[in-house]
Short mmCIF file of C-alpha atoms and ligand atoms in Angstrom, two decimals:
data_model
loop_
_atom_site.label_atom_id
_atom_site.label_comp_id
_atom_site.label_asym_id
_atom_site.label_seq_id
_atom_site.Cartn_x
_atom_site.Cartn_y
_atom_site.Cartn_z
CA UNK A 1 -5.06 2.32 7.59
CA UNK A 2 -3.55 -0.81 9.20
CA UNK A 3 -3.41 -2.42 5.76
CA UNK A 4 -1.41 0.55 4.43
CA UNK A 5 1.05 0.39 7.32
CA UNK A 6 1.65 -3.35 6.84
CA UNK A 7 2.02 -2.96 3.06
CA UNK A 8 4.52 -0.12 3.61
CA UNK A 9 6.46 -2.41 5.98
CA UNK A 10 6.49 -5.10 3.27
CA UNK A 11 8.97 -2.93 1.37
CA UNK A 12 11.22 -2.13 4.37
CA UNK A 13 14.45 -4.10 4.73
CA UNK A 14 14.82 -3.00 8.38
CA UNK A 15 11.42 -4.43 9.31
CA UNK A 16 12.25 -7.51 7.25
CA UNK A 17 15.43 -8.19 9.26
CA UNK A 18 13.52 -7.70 12.51
CA UNK A 19 10.65 -10.02 11.48
CA UNK A 20 12.81 -12.72 9.89
CA UNK A 21 14.76 -13.33 13.10
CA UNK A 22 11.80 -13.34 15.54
CA UNK A 23 11.35 -16.78 17.15
CA UNK A 24 7.65 -17.45 16.36
CA UNK A 25 7.92 -16.17 12.82
CA UNK A 26 8.50 -19.62 11.35
CA UNK A 27 5.14 -20.83 12.81
CA UNK A 28 3.37 -17.98 11.02
CA UNK A 29 5.31 -18.61 7.80
CA UNK A 30 4.44 -22.32 7.79
CA UNK A 31 0.76 -21.51 7.78
CA UNK A 32 1.13 -19.94 4.32
CA UNK A 33 4.34 -21.42 2.82
CA UNK A 34 5.00 -25.15 2.28
CA UNK A 35 8.78 -25.02 2.83
CA UNK A 36 12.06 -23.74 1.51
CA UNK A 37 13.12 -26.16 -1.23
CA UNK A 38 12.02 -27.84 -4.46
CA UNK A 39 11.43 -31.10 -2.56
CA UNK A 40 9.02 -29.35 -0.18
CA UNK A 41 7.11 -28.00 -3.18
CA UNK A 42 6.93 -31.44 -4.81
CA UNK A 43 5.81 -33.13 -1.56
CA UNK A 44 3.00 -30.61 -1.00
CA UNK A 45 1.90 -30.85 -4.64
CA UNK A 46 1.79 -34.65 -4.52
CA UNK A 47 -0.53 -34.54 -1.49
CA UNK A 48 -2.84 -31.89 -2.98
CA UNK A 49 -3.10 -33.59 -6.38
CA UNK A 50 -3.89 -36.92 -4.64
CA UNK A 51 -6.80 -35.12 -2.94
CA UNK A 52 -8.21 -33.87 -6.24
CA UNK A 53 -6.77 -30.33 -6.30
CA UNK A 54 -5.07 -28.59 -9.18
CA UNK A 55 -2.00 -26.61 -8.09
CA UNK A 56 0.00 -23.58 -9.14
CA UNK A 57 3.47 -23.27 -7.61
CA UNK A 58 5.14 -19.98 -6.80
CA UNK A 59 8.86 -19.83 -6.06
CA UNK A 60 8.90 -16.95 -3.57
CA UNK A 61 10.94 -13.87 -4.35
CA UNK A 62 10.46 -10.58 -6.16
CA UNK A 63 12.19 -7.39 -7.22
CA UNK A 64 15.56 -8.95 -8.06
CA UNK A 65 18.24 -6.39 -8.88
CA UNK A 66 20.82 -8.34 -10.90
CA UNK A 67 20.71 -10.55 -13.99
CA UNK A 68 22.43 -13.35 -12.01
CA UNK A 69 19.60 -13.41 -9.44
CA UNK A 70 17.04 -13.45 -12.26
CA UNK A 71 18.80 -16.38 -13.97
CA UNK A 72 18.86 -18.28 -10.67
CA UNK A 73 15.07 -17.89 -10.40
CA UNK A 74 14.63 -19.07 -14.01
CA UNK A 75 16.79 -22.13 -13.27
CA UNK A 76 14.78 -22.96 -10.14
CA UNK A 77 11.57 -22.94 -12.21
CA UNK A 78 13.20 -25.25 -14.77
CA UNK A 79 14.26 -27.62 -11.97
CA UNK A 80 10.78 -27.52 -10.47
CA UNK A 81 9.04 -28.18 -13.79
CA UNK A 82 11.33 -31.13 -14.55
CA UNK A 83 10.59 -32.49 -11.05
CA UNK A 84 6.82 -32.09 -11.52
CA UNK A 85 6.98 -33.88 -14.86
CA UNK A 86 9.16 -36.74 -13.50
CA UNK A 87 6.73 -37.17 -10.60
CA UNK A 88 3.73 -37.36 -12.99
CA UNK A 89 2.22 -34.21 -11.45
CA UNK A 90 1.61 -32.35 -14.70
CA UNK A 91 -0.79 -31.17 -16.04
CA UNK A 92 -2.63 -30.75 -12.70
CA UNK A 93 0.31 -28.66 -11.44
CA UNK A 94 1.42 -25.51 -13.25
CA UNK A 95 3.63 -22.59 -12.16
CA UNK A 96 3.07 -18.93 -11.30
CA UNK A 97 5.88 -16.46 -11.92
CA UNK A 98 6.51 -12.85 -10.98
CA UNK A 99 8.26 -10.97 -13.75
CA UNK A 100 10.07 -8.86 -11.13
CA UNK A 101 11.72 -12.10 -9.94
CA UNK A 102 12.85 -12.74 -13.52
CA UNK A 103 14.47 -9.32 -13.93
CA UNK A 104 11.66 -6.93 -14.95
CA UNK A 105 13.17 -4.09 -12.91
CA UNK A 106 16.64 -4.69 -14.37
CA UNK A 107 15.52 -4.86 -17.99
CA UNK A 108 12.15 -5.88 -19.48
CA UNK A 109 13.93 -7.90 -22.20
CA UNK A 110 15.74 -9.96 -19.55
CA UNK A 111 12.42 -10.74 -17.85
CA UNK A 112 10.88 -11.71 -21.21
CA UNK A 113 13.79 -14.02 -22.11
CA UNK A 114 13.64 -15.70 -18.70
CA UNK A 115 9.85 -16.03 -18.82
CA UNK A 116 10.15 -17.54 -22.32
CA UNK A 117 12.61 -20.12 -20.96
CA UNK A 118 10.13 -20.99 -18.19
CA UNK A 119 7.29 -21.31 -20.75
CA UNK A 120 9.46 -23.63 -22.86
CA UNK A 121 10.21 -25.76 -19.80
CA UNK A 122 6.49 -25.82 -18.95
CA UNK A 123 5.63 -26.93 -22.51
CA UNK A 124 8.21 -29.72 -22.25
CA UNK A 125 6.68 -30.74 -18.89
CA UNK A 126 3.15 -30.69 -20.37
CA UNK A 127 1.83 -27.78 -18.36
CA UNK A 128 1.32 -24.01 -18.30
CA UNK A 129 2.60 -20.77 -16.77
CA UNK A 130 0.61 -17.90 -15.22
CA UNK A 131 2.15 -14.46 -14.75
CA UNK A 132 1.37 -12.96 -11.34
CA UNK A 133 0.50 -9.25 -11.38
CA UNK A 134 2.47 -6.87 -9.17
CA UNK A 135 2.04 -3.16 -8.45
CA UNK A 136 0.36 -0.95 -11.07
CA UNK A 137 3.64 0.47 -12.40
CA UNK A 138 4.32 -2.98 -13.91
CA UNK A 139 0.90 -3.71 -15.44
CA UNK A 140 1.61 -2.45 -18.97
CA UNK A 141 5.00 -4.15 -19.08
CA UNK A 142 3.52 -7.45 -17.82
CA UNK A 143 0.71 -7.38 -20.39
CA UNK A 144 3.23 -6.59 -23.18
CA UNK A 145 5.36 -9.57 -22.14
CA UNK A 146 2.22 -11.73 -22.00
CA UNK A 147 1.28 -10.77 -25.57
CA UNK A 148 4.73 -11.78 -26.81
CA UNK A 149 4.79 -15.03 -24.83
CA UNK A 150 1.34 -16.03 -26.12
CA UNK A 151 2.55 -15.98 -29.74
CA UNK A 152 4.35 -19.31 -29.21
CA UNK A 153 2.80 -20.29 -25.88
CA UNK A 154 -0.89 -19.34 -26.18
CA UNK A 155 -1.85 -21.04 -22.92
CA UNK A 156 0.24 -18.60 -20.85
CA UNK A 157 -2.06 -16.92 -18.33
CA UNK A 158 -2.02 -13.67 -16.38
CA UNK A 159 -3.47 -12.29 -13.16
CA UNK A 160 -5.61 -9.13 -13.33
CA UNK A 161 -6.54 -7.09 -10.25
CA UNK A 162 -10.14 -5.96 -9.82
CA UNK A 163 -9.07 -2.99 -7.66
CA UNK A 164 -7.45 -1.28 -10.67
CA UNK A 165 -9.78 1.03 -12.57
CA UNK A 166 -8.38 -0.20 -15.89
CA UNK A 167 -9.08 -3.89 -15.26
CA UNK A 168 -12.58 -4.20 -16.71
CA UNK A 169 -11.19 -3.00 -20.01
CA UNK A 170 -8.18 -5.35 -19.76
CA UNK A 171 -10.61 -8.22 -19.10
CA UNK A 172 -12.56 -7.32 -22.23
CA UNK A 173 -9.38 -7.42 -24.36
CA UNK A 174 -8.13 -10.70 -22.95
CA UNK A 175 -11.56 -12.39 -22.96
CA UNK A 176 -11.80 -11.64 -26.67
CA UNK A 177 -8.30 -13.00 -27.24
CA UNK A 178 -9.24 -16.32 -25.59
CA UNK A 179 -6.70 -15.99 -22.80
CA UNK A 180 -6.38 -17.65 -19.40
CA UNK A 181 -7.06 -14.87 -16.89
CA UNK A 182 -6.79 -15.12 -13.10
CA UNK A 183 -9.08 -12.52 -11.57
CA UNK A 184 -8.07 -11.43 -8.06
CA UNK A 185 -8.92 -8.36 -5.95
CA UNK A 186 -5.31 -7.10 -5.80
CA UNK A 187 -2.79 -7.16 -2.96
CA UNK A 188 -0.65 -3.97 -3.22
CA UNK A 189 -0.99 -0.45 -1.87
CA UNK A 190 -2.23 1.64 -4.79
CA UNK A 191 -3.20 5.32 -5.11
CA UNK A 192 -6.78 6.43 -5.64
CA UNK A 193 -5.89 7.73 -9.10
CA UNK A 194 -5.49 4.17 -10.38
CA UNK A 195 -7.36 1.96 -7.91
CA UNK A 196 -10.71 1.67 -6.15
CA UNK A 197 -10.12 2.17 -2.42
CA UNK A 198 -13.24 0.83 -0.68
CA UNK A 199 -13.89 -2.90 -0.44
CA UNK A 200 -17.42 -2.29 -1.76
CA UNK A 201 -16.07 -0.70 -4.96
CA UNK A 202 -13.43 -3.43 -5.36
CA UNK A 203 -16.08 -6.15 -4.95
CA UNK A 204 -18.37 -4.49 -7.51
CA UNK A 205 -15.49 -4.22 -9.94
CA UNK A 206 -14.69 -7.91 -9.33
CA UNK A 207 -18.26 -8.88 -10.28
CA UNK A 208 -18.21 -6.72 -13.44
CA UNK A 209 -14.86 -8.25 -14.47
CA UNK A 210 -16.08 -11.76 -13.68
CA UNK A 211 -19.16 -11.21 -15.87
CA UNK A 212 -16.95 -10.14 -18.77
CA UNK A 213 -14.62 -13.13 -18.39
CA UNK A 214 -17.35 -15.72 -17.87
CA UNK A 215 -19.25 -14.42 -20.91
CA UNK A 216 -16.11 -14.30 -23.06
CA UNK A 217 -13.99 -16.72 -25.06
CA UNK A 218 -11.15 -17.32 -22.61
CA UNK A 219 -10.55 -19.48 -19.56
CA UNK A 220 -11.48 -17.58 -16.36
CA UNK A 221 -9.65 -18.38 -13.13
CA UNK A 222 -11.60 -16.91 -10.20
CA UNK A 223 -9.05 -16.29 -7.45
CA UNK A 224 -10.80 -15.27 -4.26
CA UNK A 225 -11.66 -16.52 -0.76
CA UNK A 226 -14.66 -14.21 -0.54
CA UNK A 227 -17.81 -16.32 0.07
CA UNK A 228 -20.10 -13.88 -1.77
CA UNK A 229 -17.89 -13.75 -4.85
CA UNK A 230 -17.50 -17.55 -4.88
CA UNK A 231 -21.30 -17.91 -4.77
CA UNK A 232 -21.64 -15.44 -7.66
CA UNK A 233 -18.94 -17.42 -9.54
CA UNK A 234 -20.93 -20.63 -9.08
CA UNK A 235 -24.05 -18.84 -10.33
CA UNK A 236 -22.28 -17.47 -13.43
CA UNK A 237 -20.83 -20.91 -14.18
CA UNK A 238 -24.37 -22.30 -14.32
CA UNK A 239 -25.65 -19.33 -16.35
CA UNK A 240 -22.84 -19.52 -18.94
CA UNK A 241 -22.80 -23.32 -18.87
CA UNK A 242 -19.14 -23.52 -17.93
CA UNK A 243 -18.14 -26.94 -16.65
CA UNK A 244 -14.92 -27.81 -14.75
CA UNK A 245 -12.84 -27.79 -17.94
CA UNK A 246 -13.93 -24.22 -18.86
CA UNK A 247 -13.16 -22.20 -15.71
CA UNK A 248 -11.67 -22.72 -12.27
CA UNK A 249 -11.59 -21.40 -8.74
CA UNK A 250 -8.26 -20.56 -7.12
CA UNK A 251 -7.27 -19.94 -3.50
CA UNK A 252 -4.05 -19.54 -1.56
CA UNK A 253 -2.46 -22.39 0.37
CA UNK A 254 -3.51 -22.25 4.04
CA UNK A 255 -6.53 -19.97 3.55
CA UNK A 256 -10.10 -21.36 3.90
CA UNK A 257 -8.97 -24.98 3.39
CA UNK A 258 -12.45 -26.37 4.11
CA UNK A 259 -14.00 -24.19 1.43
CA UNK A 260 -11.31 -25.41 -0.96
CA UNK A 261 -12.28 -29.02 -0.12
CA UNK A 262 -15.96 -28.25 -0.60
CA UNK A 263 -15.35 -26.93 -4.11
CA UNK A 264 -13.36 -30.06 -5.03
CA UNK A 265 -16.16 -32.25 -3.63
CA UNK A 266 -18.74 -30.30 -5.71
CA UNK A 267 -16.78 -31.20 -8.84
CA UNK A 268 -15.27 -27.78 -9.61
CA UNK A 269 -11.67 -27.37 -10.71
CA UNK A 270 -10.08 -25.88 -7.58
CA UNK A 271 -6.45 -24.78 -7.91
CA UNK A 272 -4.42 -24.06 -4.80
CA UNK A 273 -1.64 -21.48 -5.11
CA UNK A 274 1.34 -23.02 -3.31
CA UNK A 275 4.27 -20.77 -2.37
CA UNK A 276 7.67 -22.20 -1.44
CA UNK A 277 11.16 -20.82 -0.93
CA UNK A 278 13.09 -18.83 1.64
CA UNK A 279 12.26 -15.35 0.37
CA UNK A 280 8.81 -15.29 2.00
CA UNK A 281 8.80 -11.81 3.59
CA UNK A 282 6.87 -9.77 0.98
CA UNK A 283 4.35 -12.59 0.46
CA UNK A 284 3.75 -12.99 4.21
CA UNK A 285 3.24 -9.26 4.74
CA UNK A 286 0.62 -9.13 1.99
CA UNK A 287 -1.25 -12.01 3.68
CA UNK A 288 -1.13 -10.16 7.00
CA UNK A 289 -2.38 -6.97 5.37
CA UNK A 290 -5.40 -8.80 3.93
CA UNK A 291 -6.51 -10.03 7.32
CA UNK A 292 -5.30 -8.07 10.32
CA UNK A 293 -6.58 -10.94 12.57
CA UNK A 294 -3.45 -12.79 11.36
CA UNK A 295 -1.50 -10.16 13.29
CA UNK A 296 -2.33 -11.98 16.53
CA UNK A 297 0.15 -14.73 15.49
CA UNK A 298 2.56 -12.11 14.32
CA UNK A 299 2.28 -10.04 17.53
CA UNK A 300 3.39 -13.10 19.49
CA UNK A 301 6.44 -13.37 17.23
CA UNK A 302 7.45 -9.78 17.84
CA UNK A 303 6.65 -9.78 21.59
CA UNK A 304 8.75 -12.88 22.09
CA UNK A 305 11.87 -10.93 21.11
CA UNK A 306 11.55 -9.35 24.55
C1 LIG B 401 -4.77 -17.93 -6.31
C2 LIG B 401 -4.50 -16.50 -6.00
C3 LIG B 401 -3.56 -15.81 -6.71
C4 LIG B 401 -3.32 -14.46 -6.46
N1 LIG B 401 -2.46 -13.76 -7.26
C5 LIG B 401 -2.33 -12.43 -7.08
C6 LIG B 401 -1.57 -11.64 -7.98
O1 LIG B 401 -0.97 -12.13 -8.94
N2 LIG B 401 -1.48 -10.30 -7.75
C7 LIG B 401 -2.13 -9.70 -6.69
O2 LIG B 401 -2.05 -8.48 -6.54
N3 LIG B 401 -2.86 -10.44 -5.83
C8 LIG B 401 -2.97 -11.77 -5.99
N4 LIG B 401 -3.75 -12.50 -5.12
C9 LIG B 401 -4.22 -11.88 -3.84
C10 LIG B 401 -5.53 -11.18 -4.02
O3 LIG B 401 -5.37 -10.04 -4.82
C11 LIG B 401 -6.12 -10.76 -2.66
O4 LIG B 401 -5.24 -9.90 -2.01
C12 LIG B 401 -6.44 -11.92 -1.74
O5 LIG B 401 -6.91 -13.02 -2.44
C13 LIG B 401 -7.50 -11.51 -0.71
O6 LIG B 401 -8.69 -11.18 -1.37
P1 LIG B 401 -10.02 -12.09 -1.35
O7 LIG B 401 -10.56 -12.12 -2.73
O8 LIG B 401 -9.71 -13.41 -0.79
O9 LIG B 401 -11.05 -11.25 -0.48
P2 LIG B 401 -10.98 -10.68 0.99
O10 LIG B 401 -12.17 -9.79 1.10
O11 LIG B 401 -9.64 -10.12 1.30
O12 LIG B 401 -11.18 -11.95 1.89
C14 LIG B 401 -12.39 -12.70 1.93
C15 LIG B 401 -12.30 -13.72 3.06
O13 LIG B 401 -11.24 -14.65 2.79
C16 LIG B 401 -10.48 -14.93 3.95
N5 LIG B 401 -9.11 -14.41 3.77
C17 LIG B 401 -8.65 -13.61 2.78
N6 LIG B 401 -7.34 -13.37 2.90
C18 LIG B 401 -6.96 -14.00 4.04
C19 LIG B 401 -5.71 -14.12 4.70
N7 LIG B 401 -4.60 -13.54 4.24
N8 LIG B 401 -5.65 -14.86 5.83
C20 LIG B 401 -6.77 -15.48 6.32
N9 LIG B 401 -7.98 -15.40 5.70
C21 LIG B 401 -8.07 -14.67 4.59
C22 LIG B 401 -11.21 -14.26 5.08
O14 LIG B 401 -12.15 -15.18 5.58
C23 LIG B 401 -11.90 -13.10 4.40
O15 LIG B 401 -13.02 -12.64 5.11
C24 LIG B 401 -4.02 -13.82 -5.40
C25 LIG B 401 -4.99 -14.52 -4.68
C26 LIG B 401 -5.26 -15.84 -4.98
C27 LIG B 401 -6.33 -16.54 -4.22
#
């Protein structure tokens, strides 16, 4: 219930204005976001890579409504990738992109062209791109764009969401095709017709999808902070004899940092998803929805407006 309310607020510009100007908001934001600019992203990446982490960088922003905005996002990714390459941070650092930030809701072709430009820049920088997955109305379009991108850039990856009923079948397709797949639970508000609603059903679906990916021909990226699912991932890695070059764990910046360190120390490939940029509202609200305890910080921000 609370999750639904917060996710509904994540799409409200009135709530966004209210939240963005509250005094304590920046403390909450800094827990999950490394800063506003390319330099902040490079600084955070340098520190993480020095500590043995792999990184995927997300320039925050989504649902752009003009081609100009979409081109600006593409250009930021090009700048970032050039910076990562100059700093010697590739290949450990790659980038994550949302097609809706590259123009998917304006025109799918525009999003494809921009994503292709980002893939070309990633190739030149010696690294890869992963497509984030957004709400279920974009899944087919995102997978179509992925198929086209992989013709010339076969290492392009995609996120799949275990809460969607279709995902086990999508995993089967992509595992056969040898793709890089990030398996996550899913962060949007989805109707029962397309998505499992209870955490028990989502977790079971996650395990079924993980089994398909770990048994398949691709490169699984297990994105979760859930201790039980991580333990099952470690078990499947042993069972399918997948070493650190054949699968990885992924977690979000600022969430369960000690568990992230443990996985690095155990010799796993552990990739931290690092968001940066000023357009943090939608991302922050999804993090709050996942863990209502985070609302304690947020409540202080709102109360302090008096
Ligand atoms: C690397 C990465 C990439 C992702 N990409 C996408 C994507 O492209 N599309 C998409 O829809 N979703 C994406 N997600 C989000 C994902 O779908 C889940 O919403 C999120 O990871 C929470 O699920 P969980 O597996 O951690 O399990 P949960 O059951 O939600 O959490 C398990 C435990 O992790 C900790 N935890 C989880 N979330 C938080 C939080 N916000 N704050 C504090 N502690 C927390 C808590 O200890 C909790 O008990 C991504 C997640 C990761 C890690």
